[in-house]
Coordinates of C-alpha atoms in Angstrom, one line a residue:
Chain D
X820 CA 25.4 34.8 -16.3
X821 CA 28.0 31.9 -14.9
X822 CA 26.1 28.9 -13.8
X823 CA 27.4 27.1 -10.4
X824 CA 27.8 23.3 -10.6
X825 CA 29.6 21.1 -8.0
X826 CA 32.3 19.0 -9.7
X827 CA 33.1 15.5 -8.9
X828 CA 36.4 14.3 -9.4
X829 CA 37.5 13.0 -13.1
X830 CA 33.8 13.3 -14.4
X831 CA 33.6 15.1 -17.8
X832 CA 31.0 18.0 -17.6
X833 CA 29.4 20.1 -20.4
X834 CA 28.1 23.1 -19.3
X835 CA 26.2 26.2 -20.9
X836 CA 27.6 29.6 -20.5
X837 CA 26.0 32.0 -22.7
X838 CA 29.0 34.7 -22.0
X839 CA 29.4 37.4 -24.5
X840 CA 32.9 38.0 -25.3
X841 CA 31.7 41.7 -26.5
X842 CA 29.5 42.6 -23.5
X843 CA 32.5 44.0 -21.6
X844 CA 33.4 46.4 -24.0
X845 CA 29.7 47.1 -25.0
X846 CA 29.0 48.0 -21.1
X847 CA 32.0 50.5 -20.9
X848 CA 30.5 51.9 -24.1
X849 CA 27.3 52.5 -22.6
X850 CA 29.3 54.2 -19.6
X851 CA 31.1 56.4 -21.7
X852 CA 27.9 57.3 -23.5
X853 CA 26.0 58.3 -20.3
X854 CA 28.9 60.2 -19.0
X855 CA 29.1 62.3 -22.4
X856 CA 25.2 62.5 -22.3
X857 CA 25.3 64.0 -18.8
X858 CA 27.5 66.7 -20.2
X859 CA 25.7 67.3 -23.2
X860 CA 28.5 66.4 -25.3
X861 CA 28.0 64.8 -28.9
X862 CA 30.9 62.5 -29.8
X863 CA 31.8 61.3 -33.2
X864 CA 34.1 58.0 -33.9
X865 CA 36.1 58.8 -37.2
X866 CA 37.5 55.3 -38.5
X867 CA 39.0 54.7 -41.8
X868 CA 42.0 53.2 -43.4
X869 CA 45.8 54.4 -42.9
X870 CA 46.0 57.5 -45.1
X871 CA 42.4 58.1 -45.7
X872 CA 42.8 61.6 -44.5
X873 CA 40.9 61.2 -41.0
X874 CA 43.4 63.6 -39.2
X875 CA 43.4 66.4 -41.8
X876 CA 39.6 66.0 -42.0
X877 CA 39.3 66.5 -38.5
X878 CA 41.6 69.3 -38.3
X879 CA 39.5 71.2 -40.9
X880 CA 36.2 70.5 -39.0
X881 CA 37.9 71.7 -35.9
X882 CA 38.8 75.0 -37.6
X883 CA 35.2 75.5 -38.6
X884 CA 33.6 74.7 -35.3
X885 CA 36.1 75.7 -32.4
X886 CA 35.1 79.2 -32.3
X887 CA 31.5 78.2 -32.0
X888 CA 31.6 75.4 -29.3
X889 CA 33.9 73.7 -27.2
X890 CA 35.7 70.7 -29.3
X891 CA 38.2 68.2 -28.2
X892 CA 39.9 65.5 -30.2
X893 CA 41.2 62.0 -29.1
X894 CA 43.8 60.9 -31.4
X895 CA 44.1 57.0 -31.8
X896 CA 47.6 56.1 -32.9
X897 CA 49.8 53.1 -32.3
X898 CA 52.9 54.9 -31.3
X899 CA 54.0 58.6 -32.4
X900 CA 52.0 61.6 -31.4
X901 CA 52.2 63.3 -34.9
X902 CA 48.7 63.6 -35.5
X903 CA 47.8 64.6 -31.9
X904 CA 50.3 67.4 -32.3
X905 CA 48.8 68.7 -35.6
X906 CA 45.6 69.2 -34.2
X907 CA 46.9 70.7 -30.9
X908 CA 48.2 73.3 -32.9
X909 CA 44.6 74.7 -32.8
X910 CA 44.7 75.2 -29.1
X911 CA 41.9 72.7 -28.3
X912 CA 42.1 69.8 -25.7
X913 CA 43.6 67.0 -27.5
X914 CA 44.3 63.4 -25.9
X915 CA 46.6 61.0 -27.7
X916 CA 45.4 57.5 -27.2
X917 CA 48.5 55.2 -27.9
X918 CA 47.5 51.6 -28.3
X919 CA 50.9 50.6 -28.8
X920 CA 50.2 47.2 -30.7
X921 CA 46.7 47.4 -30.5
X922 CA 44.8 47.8 -33.9
X923 CA 41.7 49.5 -32.6
X924 CA 40.4 51.7 -29.8
X925 CA 38.2 50.4 -27.3
X926 CA 35.8 51.6 -24.7
X927 CA 38.1 51.3 -22.0
X928 CA 40.7 53.6 -23.7
X929 CA 38.2 56.2 -24.6
X930 CA 36.8 55.9 -20.8
X931 CA 40.5 56.6 -19.7
X932 CA 41.0 59.7 -22.3
X933 CA 37.4 61.3 -20.9
X934 CA 38.9 61.2 -17.4
X935 CA 41.8 63.3 -18.8
X936 CA 40.1 66.5 -19.9
X937 CA 37.6 69.1 -18.5
X938 CA 34.3 68.0 -19.9
X939 CA 32.4 70.9 -18.7
X940 CA 33.2 73.2 -21.5
X941 CA 32.8 70.8 -24.4
X942 CA 30.2 70.1 -27.0
X943 CA 31.6 67.9 -29.3
X944 CA 34.7 65.4 -29.4
X945 CA 36.2 63.8 -32.2
X946 CA 37.6 60.3 -31.6
X947 CA 40.1 59.6 -34.4
X948 CA 40.5 55.7 -34.4
X949 CA 43.4 53.8 -35.4
X950 CA 43.8 53.5 -39.2
X951 CA 42.2 50.0 -39.7
X952 CA 39.0 49.1 -41.7
X953 CA 38.2 46.0 -39.7
X954 CA 38.9 45.6 -36.3
X955 CA 37.2 48.9 -35.0
X956 CA 33.9 47.6 -36.4
X957 CA 33.5 45.3 -33.3
X958 CA 34.4 47.9 -30.8
X959 CA 32.0 50.4 -30.1
X960 CA 33.2 53.1 -28.0
X961 CA 30.0 55.1 -26.7
X962 CA 30.1 57.7 -29.4
X963 CA 26.9 59.1 -30.8
X964 CA 27.8 58.3 -34.3
X965 CA 30.4 56.6 -36.4
X966 CA 31.7 57.9 -39.4
X967 CA 33.9 56.0 -41.9
X968 CA 36.2 58.0 -43.9
X969 CA 37.3 56.3 -47.5
X970 CA 39.3 58.2 -49.9
X971 CA 39.6 57.6 -53.8
X972 CA 43.3 57.1 -53.3
X973 CA 42.4 53.6 -51.6
X974 CA 40.9 52.6 -55.1
X975 CA 37.6 51.5 -56.4
X976 CA 36.9 48.5 -54.2
X977 CA 37.5 49.6 -50.9
X978 CA 33.8 49.7 -49.8
X979 CA 33.1 46.0 -51.0
X980 CA 36.7 44.8 -49.5
X981 CA 35.6 45.8 -45.8
X982 CA 31.6 45.6 -45.9
X983 CA 31.5 45.2 -42.2
X984 CA 32.9 48.6 -41.4
X985 CA 30.2 50.1 -43.5
X986 CA 27.5 48.3 -42.0
X987 CA 28.0 49.9 -38.8
X988 CA 28.3 53.3 -40.1
X989 CA 26.1 56.5 -39.5
X990 CA 28.0 58.5 -42.0
X991 CA 30.3 57.9 -44.9
X992 CA 32.6 60.4 -46.2
X993 CA 34.3 59.9 -49.6
X994 CA 37.5 62.2 -49.3
X995 CA 40.1 63.4 -51.5
X996 CA 37.6 63.6 -54.4
X997 CA 39.9 66.1 -56.1
X998 CA 42.1 63.1 -56.8
X999 CA 39.6 60.7 -58.3
X1000 CA 40.2 61.5 -62.0
X1001 CA 44.2 61.0 -61.3
X1002 CA 43.5 57.8 -59.6
X1003 CA 41.0 56.7 -62.4
X1004 CA 38.3 56.1 -59.6
X1005 CA 34.6 56.5 -59.9
X1006 CA 33.1 58.3 -56.9
X1007 CA 29.9 57.4 -58.2
X1008 CA 30.7 53.7 -58.1
X1009 CA 32.2 53.9 -54.7
X1010 CA 28.9 55.6 -53.4
X1011 CA 26.6 53.0 -55.2
X1012 CA 28.8 50.1 -53.3
X1013 CA 28.0 52.0 -49.9
X1014 CA 24.3 51.9 -50.8
X1015 CA 24.2 48.4 -51.8
X1016 CA 25.3 47.5 -48.4
X1017 CA 23.2 50.1 -46.4
X1018 CA 20.6 51.9 -48.9
X1019 CA 19.9 54.8 -46.6
X1020 CA 23.4 55.8 -45.5
X1021 CA 24.2 59.3 -46.0
X1022 CA 27.5 59.9 -47.9
X1023 CA 29.4 63.3 -48.4
X1024 CA 32.0 64.0 -50.8
X1025 CA 34.8 66.1 -49.5
X1026 CA 38.2 67.3 -50.6
X1027 CA 40.2 68.7 -47.7
X1028 CA 42.7 70.3 -50.3
X1029 CA 39.8 72.7 -52.0
X1030 CA 37.2 72.5 -49.2
X1031 CA 34.7 70.9 -51.2
X1032 CA 31.9 69.4 -49.1
X1033 CA 33.4 70.6 -45.8
X1034 CA 30.5 72.9 -44.8
X1035 CA 28.1 70.1 -45.5
X1036 CA 29.9 67.7 -43.6
X1037 CA 30.2 70.3 -40.6
X1038 CA 26.2 70.7 -40.7
X1039 CA 25.6 67.0 -40.8
X1040 CA 27.8 66.4 -37.8
X1041 CA 26.1 69.3 -35.9
X1042 CA 22.8 67.8 -36.7
X1043 CA 23.6 64.4 -35.2
Chain V
X196 CA 44.1 41.5 -35.8
X197 CA 41.1 41.9 -33.2
X198 CA 40.9 38.2 -33.2
X199 CA 43.7 38.5 -30.4
X200 CA 41.5 40.9 -28.2
X201 CA 38.8 38.5 -28.5
X202 CA 40.8 35.5 -27.7
X203 CA 42.1 37.2 -24.9
X204 CA 38.6 38.2 -23.4
X205 CA 37.5 34.2 -24.2
X206 CA 40.5 32.8 -22.2
X207 CA 40.0 35.2 -19.4
X208 CA 36.4 34.5 -18.9
X209 CA 37.3 30.8 -19.1
X210 CA 39.8 30.9 -16.5
X211 CA 37.8 33.0 -14.3
X212 CA 35.4 30.2 -14.4
X213 CA 38.0 27.6 -13.8
X214 CA 39.1 29.7 -10.7
X215 CA 35.6 29.4 -9.2
X216 CA 35.3 25.6 -9.7
X217 CA 37.3 22.5 -9.2
X218 CA 38.5 21.9 -12.8
X219 CA 41.4 19.8 -13.6
X220 CA 41.5 20.2 -17.5
X221 CA 39.3 22.1 -20.1
X222 CA 38.5 19.6 -23.0
X223 CA 36.5 21.9 -25.6
X224 CA 35.3 25.4 -25.7
X225 CA 32.5 26.0 -27.9
X226 CA 32.0 29.7 -29.4
X227 CA 29.0 31.1 -31.4
X228 CA 30.1 33.9 -33.8
X229 CA 27.6 36.0 -35.6
X230 CA 27.5 36.1 -39.3
X231 CA 27.7 40.0 -39.1
X232 CA 30.7 39.8 -37.0
X233 CA 34.1 40.0 -38.8
X234 CA 35.7 37.3 -36.6
X235 CA 38.2 35.0 -38.7
X236 CA 37.7 31.8 -37.4
X237 CA 41.2 30.4 -38.4
X238 CA 43.0 33.4 -36.7
X239 CA 40.8 33.3 -33.6
X240 CA 42.0 29.5 -33.3
X241 CA 45.5 30.3 -33.9
X242 CA 45.4 33.0 -31.2
X243 CA 43.5 30.6 -28.9
X244 CA 46.2 27.9 -29.2
X245 CA 49.1 30.4 -28.6
X246 CA 47.7 32.0 -25.4
X247 CA 46.3 28.7 -23.9
X248 CA 49.6 27.4 -23.7
X249 CA 50.6 26.4 -19.9
X250 CA 47.3 27.1 -18.7
X251 CA 44.4 24.8 -17.7
X252 CA 43.1 25.1 -21.2
X253 CA 46.2 24.1 -23.2
X254 CA 45.6 21.5 -25.8
X255 CA 41.8 22.1 -25.6
X256 CA 39.9 22.6 -28.8
X257 CA 38.0 25.6 -29.7
X258 CA 34.7 24.9 -31.8
X259 CA 33.3 27.7 -33.6
X260 CA 29.8 27.7 -35.0
X261 CA 28.3 30.5 -37.1
X262 CA 25.0 32.0 -36.0
X263 CA 22.9 33.1 -39.0
X264 CA 22.0 36.8 -39.2
X265 CA 18.4 37.9 -39.0
X266 CA 17.4 41.3 -39.7
X267 CA 14.4 43.4 -39.5
X268 CA 12.8 46.2 -41.6
X269 CA 11.3 49.2 -39.8
X270 CA 9.4 50.4 -42.8
X271 CA 8.0 46.9 -44.2
X272 CA 8.4 44.7 -41.0
X273 CA 10.3 42.0 -43.3
X274 CA 12.0 39.8 -40.6
X275 CA 14.3 37.0 -41.7
X276 CA 17.6 36.5 -43.7
X277 CA 19.6 39.5 -45.0
X278 CA 19.9 40.3 -48.8
X279 CA 23.3 39.1 -49.8
X280 CA 25.5 40.8 -52.2
X281 CA 27.1 38.3 -54.7
X282 CA 30.1 39.8 -55.8
X283 CA 31.9 37.5 -58.1
X284 CA 35.4 38.5 -56.6
X285 CA 34.4 37.8 -53.1
X286 CA 35.1 34.8 -51.4
X287 CA 31.7 34.5 -49.7
X288 CA 28.5 36.4 -50.2
X289 CA 28.2 39.5 -48.6
X290 CA 25.4 40.2 -46.1
X291 CA 24.0 43.6 -46.6
X292 CA 21.5 45.8 -44.8
X293 CA 19.2 46.2 -47.9
X294 CA 15.9 45.1 -47.0
X295 CA 15.1 42.1 -49.6
X296 CA 11.4 43.2 -49.5
X297 CA 11.1 46.9 -49.8
X298 CA 14.8 47.9 -50.5
X299 CA 14.8 50.2 -47.4
X300 CA 17.6 49.8 -44.7
X301 CA 17.1 46.9 -42.2
X302 CA 18.4 46.7 -38.6
X303 CA 20.3 43.5 -37.6
X304 CA 18.6 41.7 -34.6
X305 CA 21.1 38.6 -34.7
X306 CA 24.3 38.1 -36.0
X307 CA 26.5 40.6 -34.3
X308 CA 27.4 38.8 -31.2
X309 CA 30.3 36.6 -30.3
X310 CA 29.6 34.4 -27.1
X311 CA 31.1 31.5 -25.3
X312 CA 28.3 28.8 -25.6
X313 CA 29.6 25.9 -23.6
X314 CA 32.7 24.6 -21.8
X315 CA 33.4 21.0 -21.6
X316 CA 35.9 19.9 -18.9
X317 CA 37.1 17.3 -16.6
X318 CA 36.7 17.8 -13.0

């Protein structure tokens, strides 16, 4: 990758490097993925804005899945462990990944979390990314699928405001649909925006309040 | 603010290069940023200036060129520029993954990377 040159004093050199800045993360993501594949574990990177309902949604999915297969959860959070504590009440392995000032998880942090738990009994790991609809897009973690959660409480234009996040998604969840009329947000328009960016992207409507869509989401994730 | 992560990775890579060679001073670093990448050039330059202080890269210039996106359609074999979403409220047209020819979903084959192209330095 790096070429070798012999420098002479005070000469100006211009050399080509072609060195990818995203490659280091991509390499670690591949390592995470092969480790997970070796253990037959599917992993889901759950991304979305702060308050989109990622933790509650993961909690509901864990409730549905934990008696059927080994599930673990990694909670990415800048500081406090409140989300991790919430999930840990369900007696599944939980690792909190505290990024301190970091605005996204990266493959290195996920690799460290993978070394913290016993992988032999697991079949599925949910990785809750930091609440952020921009930065996580650039940093694949080695997960099998990337799910973006967007809730109606974020307003009508969240998809077109953050197109990059949706371009890299494998599944989109439109959450908190029970609040759509109170928010005066059109779910159909939100979904139309997703399909303008990526026509074949699967979108599932959910409400953790009344359970709508959770069975469909569970089945879709198991099929990934 | 992932620009700081990217700037740190950039500076680490260049300083690693400087360590391995007899370099007095870096003049310019040229970076190629893909169109599908959400790296904000101005923020990246700001981070670059901040973290290169008191290194051999201090006062060097970061030049950023955009690499156009190229997409390929697995359904109709279209290969070329992506379809853009012309939203009146958007600062710039939004590249999409809708095939301009058959309206299916295309795959990006160029425009996702962020790479150092060249380094200009004084030996």
